[in-house]
PDB file of N, CA and C in Angstrom:
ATOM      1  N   UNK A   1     -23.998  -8.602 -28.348  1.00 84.00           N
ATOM      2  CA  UNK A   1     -23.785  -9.977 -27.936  1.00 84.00           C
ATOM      3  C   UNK A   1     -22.289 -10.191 -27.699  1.00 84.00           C
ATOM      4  N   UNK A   2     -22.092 -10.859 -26.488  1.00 79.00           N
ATOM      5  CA  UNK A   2     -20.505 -10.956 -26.199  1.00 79.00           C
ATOM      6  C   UNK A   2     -20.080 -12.015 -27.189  1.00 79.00           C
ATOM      7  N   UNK A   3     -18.771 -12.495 -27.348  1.00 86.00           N
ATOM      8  CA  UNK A   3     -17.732 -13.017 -27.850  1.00 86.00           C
ATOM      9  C   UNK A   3     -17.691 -14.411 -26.795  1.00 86.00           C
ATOM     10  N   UNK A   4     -17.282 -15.387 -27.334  1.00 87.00           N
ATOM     11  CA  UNK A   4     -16.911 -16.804 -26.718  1.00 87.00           C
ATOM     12  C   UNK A   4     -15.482 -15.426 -25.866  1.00 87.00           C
ATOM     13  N   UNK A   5     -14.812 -15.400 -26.277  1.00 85.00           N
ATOM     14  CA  UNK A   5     -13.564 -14.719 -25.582  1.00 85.00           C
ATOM     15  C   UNK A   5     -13.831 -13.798 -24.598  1.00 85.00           C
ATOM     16  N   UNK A   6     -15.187 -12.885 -24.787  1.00 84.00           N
ATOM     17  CA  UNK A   6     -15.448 -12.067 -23.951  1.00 84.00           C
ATOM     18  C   UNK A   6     -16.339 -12.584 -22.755  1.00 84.00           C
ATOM     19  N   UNK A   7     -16.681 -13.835 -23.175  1.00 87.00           N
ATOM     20  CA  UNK A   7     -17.277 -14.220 -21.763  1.00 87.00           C
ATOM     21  C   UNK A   7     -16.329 -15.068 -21.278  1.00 87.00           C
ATOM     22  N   UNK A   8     -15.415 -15.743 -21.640  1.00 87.00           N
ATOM     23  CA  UNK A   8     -14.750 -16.629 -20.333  1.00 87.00           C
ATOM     24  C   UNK A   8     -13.709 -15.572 -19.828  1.00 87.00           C
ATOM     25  N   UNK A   9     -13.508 -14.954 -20.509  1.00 85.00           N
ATOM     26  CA  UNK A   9     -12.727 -13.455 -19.543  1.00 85.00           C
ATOM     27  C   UNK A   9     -13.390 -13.035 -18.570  1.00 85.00           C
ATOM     28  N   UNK A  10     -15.070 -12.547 -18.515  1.00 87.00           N
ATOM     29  CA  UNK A  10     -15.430 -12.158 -17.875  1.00 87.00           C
ATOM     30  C   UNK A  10     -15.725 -13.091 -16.348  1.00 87.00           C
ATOM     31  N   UNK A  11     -15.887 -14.049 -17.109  1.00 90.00           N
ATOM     32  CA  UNK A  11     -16.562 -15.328 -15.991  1.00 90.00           C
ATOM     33  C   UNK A  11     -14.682 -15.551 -14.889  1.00 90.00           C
ATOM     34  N   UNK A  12     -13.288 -15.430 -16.118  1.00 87.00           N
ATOM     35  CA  UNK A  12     -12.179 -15.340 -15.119  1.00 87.00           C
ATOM     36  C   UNK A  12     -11.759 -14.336 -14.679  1.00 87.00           C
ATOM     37  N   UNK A  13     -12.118 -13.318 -14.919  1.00 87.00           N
ATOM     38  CA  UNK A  13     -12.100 -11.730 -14.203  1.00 87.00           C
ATOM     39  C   UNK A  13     -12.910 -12.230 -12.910  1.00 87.00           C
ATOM     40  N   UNK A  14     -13.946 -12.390 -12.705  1.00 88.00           N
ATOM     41  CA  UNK A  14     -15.138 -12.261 -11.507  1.00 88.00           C
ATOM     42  C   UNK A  14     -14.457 -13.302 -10.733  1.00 88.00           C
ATOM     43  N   UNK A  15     -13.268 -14.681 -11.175  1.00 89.00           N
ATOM     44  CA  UNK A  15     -13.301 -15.710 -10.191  1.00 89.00           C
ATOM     45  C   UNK A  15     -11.480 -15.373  -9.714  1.00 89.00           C
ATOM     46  N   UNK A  16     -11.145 -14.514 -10.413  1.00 87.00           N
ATOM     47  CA  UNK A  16      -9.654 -13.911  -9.983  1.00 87.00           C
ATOM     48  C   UNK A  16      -9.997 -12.943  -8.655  1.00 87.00           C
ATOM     49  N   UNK A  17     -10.809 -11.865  -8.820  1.00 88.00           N
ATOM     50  CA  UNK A  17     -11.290 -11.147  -7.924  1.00 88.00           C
ATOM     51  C   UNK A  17     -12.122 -11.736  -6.498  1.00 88.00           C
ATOM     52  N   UNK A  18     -12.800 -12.597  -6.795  1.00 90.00           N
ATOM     53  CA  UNK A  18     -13.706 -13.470  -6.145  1.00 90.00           C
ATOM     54  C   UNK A  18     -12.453 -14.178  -4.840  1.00 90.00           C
ATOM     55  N   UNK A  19     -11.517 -14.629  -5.844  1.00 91.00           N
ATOM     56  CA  UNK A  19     -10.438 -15.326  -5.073  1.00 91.00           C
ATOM     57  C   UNK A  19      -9.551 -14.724  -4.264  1.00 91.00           C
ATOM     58  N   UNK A  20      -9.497 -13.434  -4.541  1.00 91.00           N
ATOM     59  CA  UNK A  20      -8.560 -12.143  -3.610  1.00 91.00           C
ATOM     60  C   UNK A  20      -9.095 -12.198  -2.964  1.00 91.00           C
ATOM     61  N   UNK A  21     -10.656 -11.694  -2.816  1.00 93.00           N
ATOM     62  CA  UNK A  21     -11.076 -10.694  -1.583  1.00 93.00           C
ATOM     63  C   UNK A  21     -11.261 -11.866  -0.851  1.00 93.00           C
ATOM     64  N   UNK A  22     -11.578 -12.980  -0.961  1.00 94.00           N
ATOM     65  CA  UNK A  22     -11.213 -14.282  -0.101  1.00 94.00           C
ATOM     66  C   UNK A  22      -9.278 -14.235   0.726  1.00 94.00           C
ATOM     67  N   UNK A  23      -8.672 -13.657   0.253  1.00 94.00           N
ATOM     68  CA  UNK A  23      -7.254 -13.893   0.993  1.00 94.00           C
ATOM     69  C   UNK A  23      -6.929 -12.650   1.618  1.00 94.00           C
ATOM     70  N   UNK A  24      -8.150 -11.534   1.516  1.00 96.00           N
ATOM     71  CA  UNK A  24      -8.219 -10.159   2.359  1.00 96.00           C
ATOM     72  C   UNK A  24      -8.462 -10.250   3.528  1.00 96.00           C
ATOM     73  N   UNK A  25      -8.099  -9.460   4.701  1.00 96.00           N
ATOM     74  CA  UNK A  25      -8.707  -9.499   6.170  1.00 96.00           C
ATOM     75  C   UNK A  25      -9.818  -9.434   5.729  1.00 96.00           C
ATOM     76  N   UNK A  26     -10.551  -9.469   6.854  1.00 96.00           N
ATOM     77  CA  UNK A  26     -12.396  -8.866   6.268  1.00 96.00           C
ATOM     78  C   UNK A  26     -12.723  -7.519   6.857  1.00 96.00           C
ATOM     79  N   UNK A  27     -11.345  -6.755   7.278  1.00 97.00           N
ATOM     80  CA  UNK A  27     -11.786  -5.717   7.561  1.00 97.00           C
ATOM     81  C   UNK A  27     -11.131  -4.893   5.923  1.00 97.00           C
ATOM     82  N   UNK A  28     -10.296  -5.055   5.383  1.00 97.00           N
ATOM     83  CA  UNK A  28      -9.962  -5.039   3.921  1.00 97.00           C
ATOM     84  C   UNK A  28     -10.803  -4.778   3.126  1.00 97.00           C
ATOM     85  N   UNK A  29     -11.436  -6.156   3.353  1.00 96.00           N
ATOM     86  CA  UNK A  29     -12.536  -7.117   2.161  1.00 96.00           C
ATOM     87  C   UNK A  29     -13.732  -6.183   2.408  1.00 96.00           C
ATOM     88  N   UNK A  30     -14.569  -5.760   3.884  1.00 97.00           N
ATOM     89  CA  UNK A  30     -15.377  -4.706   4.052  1.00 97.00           C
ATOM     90  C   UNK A  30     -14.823  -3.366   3.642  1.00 97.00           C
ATOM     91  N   UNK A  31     -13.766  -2.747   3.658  1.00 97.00           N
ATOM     92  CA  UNK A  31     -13.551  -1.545   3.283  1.00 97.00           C
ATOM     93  C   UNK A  31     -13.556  -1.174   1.838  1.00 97.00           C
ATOM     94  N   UNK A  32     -13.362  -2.438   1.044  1.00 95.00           N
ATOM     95  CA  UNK A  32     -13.334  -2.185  -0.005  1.00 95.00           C
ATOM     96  C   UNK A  32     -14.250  -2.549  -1.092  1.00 95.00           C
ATOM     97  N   UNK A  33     -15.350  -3.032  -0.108  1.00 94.00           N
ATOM     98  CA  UNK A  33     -16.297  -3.353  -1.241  1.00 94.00           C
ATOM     99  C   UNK A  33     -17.761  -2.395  -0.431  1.00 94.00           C
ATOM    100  N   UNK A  34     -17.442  -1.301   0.338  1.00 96.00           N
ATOM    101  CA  UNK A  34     -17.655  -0.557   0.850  1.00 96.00           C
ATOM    102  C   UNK A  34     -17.444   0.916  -0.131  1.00 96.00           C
ATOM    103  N   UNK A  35     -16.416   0.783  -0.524  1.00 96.00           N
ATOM    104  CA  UNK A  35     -16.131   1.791  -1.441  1.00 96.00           C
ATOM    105  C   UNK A  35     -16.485   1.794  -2.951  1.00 96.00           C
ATOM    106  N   UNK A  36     -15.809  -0.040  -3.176  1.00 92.00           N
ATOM    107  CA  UNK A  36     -16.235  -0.086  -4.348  1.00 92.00           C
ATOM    108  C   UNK A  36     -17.675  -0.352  -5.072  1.00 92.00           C
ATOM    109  N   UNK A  37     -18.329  -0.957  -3.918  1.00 92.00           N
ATOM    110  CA  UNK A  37     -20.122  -1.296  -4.546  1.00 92.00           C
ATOM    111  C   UNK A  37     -20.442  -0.205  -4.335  1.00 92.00           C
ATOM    112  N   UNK A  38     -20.705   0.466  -2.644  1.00 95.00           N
ATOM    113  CA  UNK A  38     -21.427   1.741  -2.071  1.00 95.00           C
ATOM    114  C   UNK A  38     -21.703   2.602  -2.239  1.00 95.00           C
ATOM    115  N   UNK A  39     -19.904   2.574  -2.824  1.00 95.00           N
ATOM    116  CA  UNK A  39     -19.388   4.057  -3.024  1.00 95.00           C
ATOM    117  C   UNK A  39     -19.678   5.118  -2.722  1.00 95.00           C
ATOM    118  N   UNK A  40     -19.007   4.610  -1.340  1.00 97.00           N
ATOM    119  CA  UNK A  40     -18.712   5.958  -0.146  1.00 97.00           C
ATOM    120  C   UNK A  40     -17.156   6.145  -0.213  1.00 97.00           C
ATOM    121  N   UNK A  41     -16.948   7.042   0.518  1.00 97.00           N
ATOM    122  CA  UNK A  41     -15.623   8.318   0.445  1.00 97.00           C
ATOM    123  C   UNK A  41     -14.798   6.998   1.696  1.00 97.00           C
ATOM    124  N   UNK A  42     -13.403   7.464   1.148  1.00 97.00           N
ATOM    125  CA  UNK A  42     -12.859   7.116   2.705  1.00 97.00           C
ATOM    126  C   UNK A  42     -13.114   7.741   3.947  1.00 97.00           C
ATOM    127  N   UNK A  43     -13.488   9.077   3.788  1.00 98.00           N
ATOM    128  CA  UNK A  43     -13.915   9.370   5.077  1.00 98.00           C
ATOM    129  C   UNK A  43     -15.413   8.854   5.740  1.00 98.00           C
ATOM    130  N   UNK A  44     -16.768   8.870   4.765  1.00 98.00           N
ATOM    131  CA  UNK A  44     -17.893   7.897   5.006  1.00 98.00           C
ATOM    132  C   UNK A  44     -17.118   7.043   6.073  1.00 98.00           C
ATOM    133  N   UNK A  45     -16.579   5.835   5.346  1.00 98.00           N
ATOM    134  CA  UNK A  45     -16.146   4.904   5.741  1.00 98.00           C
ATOM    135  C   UNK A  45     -15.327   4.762   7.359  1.00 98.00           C
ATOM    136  N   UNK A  46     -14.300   5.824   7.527  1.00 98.00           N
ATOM    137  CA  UNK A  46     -13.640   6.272   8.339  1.00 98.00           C
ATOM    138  C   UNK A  46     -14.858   6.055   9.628  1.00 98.00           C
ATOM    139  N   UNK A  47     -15.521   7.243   9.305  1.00 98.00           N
ATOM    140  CA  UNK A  47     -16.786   7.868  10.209  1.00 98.00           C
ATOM    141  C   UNK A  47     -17.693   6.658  10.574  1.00 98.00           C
ATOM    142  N   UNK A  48     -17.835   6.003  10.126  1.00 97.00           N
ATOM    143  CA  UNK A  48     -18.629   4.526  10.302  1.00 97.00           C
ATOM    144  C   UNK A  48     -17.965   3.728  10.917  1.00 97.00           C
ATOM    145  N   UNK A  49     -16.613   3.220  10.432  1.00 97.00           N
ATOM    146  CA  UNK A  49     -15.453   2.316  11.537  1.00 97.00           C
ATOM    147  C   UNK A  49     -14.779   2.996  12.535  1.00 97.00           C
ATOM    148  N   UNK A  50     -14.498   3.866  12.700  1.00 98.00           N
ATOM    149  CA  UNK A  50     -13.798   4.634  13.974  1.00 98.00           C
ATOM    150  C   UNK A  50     -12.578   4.897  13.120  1.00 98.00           C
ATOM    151  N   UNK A  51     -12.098   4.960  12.408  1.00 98.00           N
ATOM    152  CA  UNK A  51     -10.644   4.969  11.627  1.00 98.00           C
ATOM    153  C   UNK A  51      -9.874   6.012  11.168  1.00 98.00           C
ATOM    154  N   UNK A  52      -8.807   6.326  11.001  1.00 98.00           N
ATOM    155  CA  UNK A  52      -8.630   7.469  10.035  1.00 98.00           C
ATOM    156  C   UNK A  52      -8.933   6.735   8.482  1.00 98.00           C
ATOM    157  N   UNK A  53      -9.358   7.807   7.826  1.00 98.00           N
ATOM    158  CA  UNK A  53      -9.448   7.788   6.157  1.00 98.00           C
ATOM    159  C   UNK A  53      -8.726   7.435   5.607  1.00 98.00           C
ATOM    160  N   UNK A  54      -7.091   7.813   6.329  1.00 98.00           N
ATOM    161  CA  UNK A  54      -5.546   6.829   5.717  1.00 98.00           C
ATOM    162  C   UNK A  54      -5.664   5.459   5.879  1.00 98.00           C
ATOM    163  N   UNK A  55      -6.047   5.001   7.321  1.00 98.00           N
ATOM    164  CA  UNK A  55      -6.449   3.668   7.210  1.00 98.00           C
ATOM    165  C   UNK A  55      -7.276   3.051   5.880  1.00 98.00           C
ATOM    166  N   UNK A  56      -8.276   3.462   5.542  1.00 98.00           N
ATOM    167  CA  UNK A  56      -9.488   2.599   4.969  1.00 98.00           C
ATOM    168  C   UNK A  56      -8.634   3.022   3.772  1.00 98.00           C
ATOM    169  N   UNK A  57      -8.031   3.833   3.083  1.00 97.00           N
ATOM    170  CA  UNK A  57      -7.413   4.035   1.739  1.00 97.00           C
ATOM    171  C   UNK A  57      -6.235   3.294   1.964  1.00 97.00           C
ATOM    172  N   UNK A  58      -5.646   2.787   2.678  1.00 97.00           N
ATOM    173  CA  UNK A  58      -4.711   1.804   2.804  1.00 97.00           C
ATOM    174  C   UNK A  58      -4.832   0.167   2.535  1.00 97.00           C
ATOM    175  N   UNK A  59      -6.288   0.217   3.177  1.00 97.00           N
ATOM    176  CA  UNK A  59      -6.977  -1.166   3.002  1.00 97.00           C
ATOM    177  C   UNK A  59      -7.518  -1.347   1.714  1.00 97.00           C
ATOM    178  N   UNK A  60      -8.357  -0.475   1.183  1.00 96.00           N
ATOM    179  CA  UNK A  60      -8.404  -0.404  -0.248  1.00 96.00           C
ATOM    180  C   UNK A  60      -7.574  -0.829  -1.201  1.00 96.00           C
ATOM    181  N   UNK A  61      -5.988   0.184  -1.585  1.00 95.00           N
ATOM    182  CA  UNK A  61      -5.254  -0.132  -2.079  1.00 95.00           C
ATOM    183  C   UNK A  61      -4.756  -1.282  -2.055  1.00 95.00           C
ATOM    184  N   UNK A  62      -4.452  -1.428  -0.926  1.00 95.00           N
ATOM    185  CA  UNK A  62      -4.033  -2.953  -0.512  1.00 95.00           C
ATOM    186  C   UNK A  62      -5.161  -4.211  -1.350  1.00 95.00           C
ATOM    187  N   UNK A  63      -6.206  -4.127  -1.166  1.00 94.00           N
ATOM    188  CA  UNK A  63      -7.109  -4.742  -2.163  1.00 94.00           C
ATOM    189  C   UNK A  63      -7.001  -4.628  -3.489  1.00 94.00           C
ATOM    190  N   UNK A  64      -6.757  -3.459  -4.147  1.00 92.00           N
ATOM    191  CA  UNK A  64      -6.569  -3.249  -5.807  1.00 92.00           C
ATOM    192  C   UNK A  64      -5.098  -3.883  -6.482  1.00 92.00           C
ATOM    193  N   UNK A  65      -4.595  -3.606  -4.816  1.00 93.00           N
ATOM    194  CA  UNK A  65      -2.789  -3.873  -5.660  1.00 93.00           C
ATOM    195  C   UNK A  65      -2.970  -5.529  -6.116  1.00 93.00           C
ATOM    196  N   UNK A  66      -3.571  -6.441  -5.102  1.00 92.00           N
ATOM    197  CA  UNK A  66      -3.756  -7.492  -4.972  1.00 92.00           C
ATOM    198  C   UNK A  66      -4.500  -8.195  -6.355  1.00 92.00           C
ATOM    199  N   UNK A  67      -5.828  -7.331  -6.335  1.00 89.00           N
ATOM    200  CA  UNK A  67      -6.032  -7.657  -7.635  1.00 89.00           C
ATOM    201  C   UNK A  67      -6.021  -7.617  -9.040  1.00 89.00           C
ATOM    202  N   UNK A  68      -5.698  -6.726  -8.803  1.00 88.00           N
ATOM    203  CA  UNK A  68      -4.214  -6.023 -10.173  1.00 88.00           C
ATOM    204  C   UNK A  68      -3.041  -7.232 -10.363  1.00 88.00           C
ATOM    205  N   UNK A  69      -2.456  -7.771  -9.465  1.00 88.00           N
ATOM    206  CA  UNK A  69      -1.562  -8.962  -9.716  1.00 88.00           C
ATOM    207  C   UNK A  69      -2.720 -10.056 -10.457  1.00 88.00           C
ATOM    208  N   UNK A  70      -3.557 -10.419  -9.335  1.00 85.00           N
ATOM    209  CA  UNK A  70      -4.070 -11.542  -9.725  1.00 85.00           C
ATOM    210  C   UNK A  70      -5.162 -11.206 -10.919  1.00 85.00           C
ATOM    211  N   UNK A  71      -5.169 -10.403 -11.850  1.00 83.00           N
ATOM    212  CA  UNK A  71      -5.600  -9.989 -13.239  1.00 83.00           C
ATOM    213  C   UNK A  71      -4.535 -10.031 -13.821  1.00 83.00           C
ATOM    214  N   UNK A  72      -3.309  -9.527 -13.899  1.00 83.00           N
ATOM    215  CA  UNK A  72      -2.443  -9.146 -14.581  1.00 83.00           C
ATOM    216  C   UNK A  72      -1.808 -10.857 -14.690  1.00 83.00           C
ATOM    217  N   UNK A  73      -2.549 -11.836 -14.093  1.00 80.00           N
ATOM    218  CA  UNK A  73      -1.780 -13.520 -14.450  1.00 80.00           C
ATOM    219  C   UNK A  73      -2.593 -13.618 -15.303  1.00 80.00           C
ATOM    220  N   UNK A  74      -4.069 -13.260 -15.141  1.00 75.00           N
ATOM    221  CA  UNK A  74      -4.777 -13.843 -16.461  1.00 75.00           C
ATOM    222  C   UNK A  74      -4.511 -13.386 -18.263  1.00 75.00           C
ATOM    223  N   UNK A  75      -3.760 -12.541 -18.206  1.00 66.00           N
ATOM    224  CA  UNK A  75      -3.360 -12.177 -19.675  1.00 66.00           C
ATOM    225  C   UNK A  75      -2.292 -13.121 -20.174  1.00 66.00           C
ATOM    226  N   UNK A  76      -2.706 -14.131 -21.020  1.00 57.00           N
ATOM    227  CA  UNK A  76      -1.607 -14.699 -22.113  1.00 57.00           C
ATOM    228  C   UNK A  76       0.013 -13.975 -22.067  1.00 57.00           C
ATOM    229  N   UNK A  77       0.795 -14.415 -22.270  1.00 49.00           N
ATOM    230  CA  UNK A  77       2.426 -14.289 -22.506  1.00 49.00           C
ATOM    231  C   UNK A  77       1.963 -13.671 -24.098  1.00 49.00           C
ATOM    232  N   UNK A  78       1.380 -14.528 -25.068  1.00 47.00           N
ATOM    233  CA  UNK A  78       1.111 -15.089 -26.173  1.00 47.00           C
ATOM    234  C   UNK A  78       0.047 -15.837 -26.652  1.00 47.00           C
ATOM    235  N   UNK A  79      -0.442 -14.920 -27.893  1.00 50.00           N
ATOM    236  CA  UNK A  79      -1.313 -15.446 -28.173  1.00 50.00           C
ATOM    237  C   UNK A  79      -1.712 -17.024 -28.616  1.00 50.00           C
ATOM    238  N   UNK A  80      -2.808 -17.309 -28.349  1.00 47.00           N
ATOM    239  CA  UNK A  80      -3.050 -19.076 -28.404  1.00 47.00           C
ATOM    240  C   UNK A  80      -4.394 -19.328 -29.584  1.00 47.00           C
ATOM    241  N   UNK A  81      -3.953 -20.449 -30.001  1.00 47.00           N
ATOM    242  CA  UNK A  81      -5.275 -20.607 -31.461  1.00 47.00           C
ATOM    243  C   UNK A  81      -6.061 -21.763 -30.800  1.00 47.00           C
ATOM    244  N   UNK A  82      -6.908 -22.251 -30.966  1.00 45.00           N
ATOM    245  CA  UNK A  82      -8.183 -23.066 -31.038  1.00 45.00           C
ATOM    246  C   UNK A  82      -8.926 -23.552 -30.007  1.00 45.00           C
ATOM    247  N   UNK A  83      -8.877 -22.394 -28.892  1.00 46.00           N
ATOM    248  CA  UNK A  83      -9.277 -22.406 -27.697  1.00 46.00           C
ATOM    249  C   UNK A  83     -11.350 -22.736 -27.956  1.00 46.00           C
ATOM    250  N   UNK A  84     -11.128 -21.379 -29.171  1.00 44.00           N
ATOM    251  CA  UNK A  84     -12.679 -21.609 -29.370  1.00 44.00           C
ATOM    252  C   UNK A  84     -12.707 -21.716 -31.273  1.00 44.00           C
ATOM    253  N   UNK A  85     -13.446 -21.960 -31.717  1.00 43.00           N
ATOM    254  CA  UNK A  85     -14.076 -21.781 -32.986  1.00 43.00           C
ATOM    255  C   UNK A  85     -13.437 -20.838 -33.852  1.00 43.00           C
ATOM    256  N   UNK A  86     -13.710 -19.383 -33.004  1.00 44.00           N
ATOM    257  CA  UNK A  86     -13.453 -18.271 -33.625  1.00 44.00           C
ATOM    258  C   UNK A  86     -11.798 -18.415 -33.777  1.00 44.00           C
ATOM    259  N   UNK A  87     -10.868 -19.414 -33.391  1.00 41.00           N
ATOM    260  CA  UNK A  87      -9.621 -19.099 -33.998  1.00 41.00           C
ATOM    261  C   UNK A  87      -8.763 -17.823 -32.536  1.00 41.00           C
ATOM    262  N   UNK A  88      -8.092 -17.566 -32.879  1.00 41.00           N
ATOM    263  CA  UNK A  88      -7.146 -16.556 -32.169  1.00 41.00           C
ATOM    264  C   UNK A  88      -7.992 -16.270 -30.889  1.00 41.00           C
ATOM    265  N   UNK A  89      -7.279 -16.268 -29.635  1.00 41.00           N
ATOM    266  CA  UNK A  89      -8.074 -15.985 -28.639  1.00 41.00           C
ATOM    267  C   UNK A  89      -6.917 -14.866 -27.755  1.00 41.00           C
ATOM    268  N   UNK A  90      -7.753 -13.710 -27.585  1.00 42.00           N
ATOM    269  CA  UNK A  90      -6.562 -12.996 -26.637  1.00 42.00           C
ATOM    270  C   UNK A  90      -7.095 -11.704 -26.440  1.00 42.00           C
ATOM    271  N   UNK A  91      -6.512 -11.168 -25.045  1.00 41.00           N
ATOM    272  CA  UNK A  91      -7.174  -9.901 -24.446  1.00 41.00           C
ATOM    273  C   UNK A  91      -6.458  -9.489 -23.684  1.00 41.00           C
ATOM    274  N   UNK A  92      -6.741  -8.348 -22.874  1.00 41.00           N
ATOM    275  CA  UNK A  92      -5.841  -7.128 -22.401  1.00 41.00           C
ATOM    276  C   UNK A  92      -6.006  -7.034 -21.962  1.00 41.00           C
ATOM    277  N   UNK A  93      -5.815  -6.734 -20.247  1.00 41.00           N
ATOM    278  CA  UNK A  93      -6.303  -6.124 -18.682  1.00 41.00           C
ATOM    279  C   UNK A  93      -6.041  -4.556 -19.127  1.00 41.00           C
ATOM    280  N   UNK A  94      -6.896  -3.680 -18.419  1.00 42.00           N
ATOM    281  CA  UNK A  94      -6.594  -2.297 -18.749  1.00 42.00           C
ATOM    282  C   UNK A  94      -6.447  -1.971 -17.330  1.00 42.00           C
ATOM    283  N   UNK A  95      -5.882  -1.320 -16.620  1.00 40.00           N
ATOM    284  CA  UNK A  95      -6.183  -0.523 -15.418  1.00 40.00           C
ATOM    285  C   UNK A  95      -7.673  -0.011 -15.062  1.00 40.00           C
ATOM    286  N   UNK A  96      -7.895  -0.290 -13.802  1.00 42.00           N
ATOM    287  CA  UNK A  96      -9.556  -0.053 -13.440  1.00 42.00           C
ATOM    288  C   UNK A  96     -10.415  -0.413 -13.748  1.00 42.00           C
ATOM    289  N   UNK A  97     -10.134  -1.076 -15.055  1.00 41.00           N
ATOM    290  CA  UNK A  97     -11.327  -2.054 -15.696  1.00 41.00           C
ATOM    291  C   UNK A  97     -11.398  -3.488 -15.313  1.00 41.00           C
TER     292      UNK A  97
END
């Protein structure tokens, strides 16, 4: 069973991400949720859009870097008390997660 903490993280993880791929081209926003749901190769991908593979791994990155910032706002400076019940509220972005 999740945590009061572990679900409004999760619910602001999904609306941080949600909010990027909204400010992505949509050829971006397709390449990378192409890779990341599909999970096909950059070349798949390549071979399907006409592209080189540098392209679509460009567009990708370009997507992760993006949301890597906009995760890396949701972590506290400092920890904060009485958000919920449980007292102390606070968590960690990890890379890739």
């Amino acid at each position: 069973m999740a945590t009061p903490e572990e679900v409004y993280f999760r619910k602001e993880k999904f609306k941080a991400i949600y909010e990027t791929l909204a400010t992505c081209t949509p050829v971006q926003r397709e390449r990378f949720l192409l890779h990341a749901l599909d999970g096909l190769s950059f070349a798949e991908i390549a071979w399907r859009q006409g592209c080189s593979k540098y392209a679509v791994r460009d567009s990708v990155e370009a997507v992760r870097k993006k949301t890597s910032k906009n995760l890396a706002e949701l972590t506290p400076r400092k920890p904060f008390y009485g958000l919920f019940s449980e007292g102390l509220f606070t968590w960690s972005i990890h890379k890739g997660g």
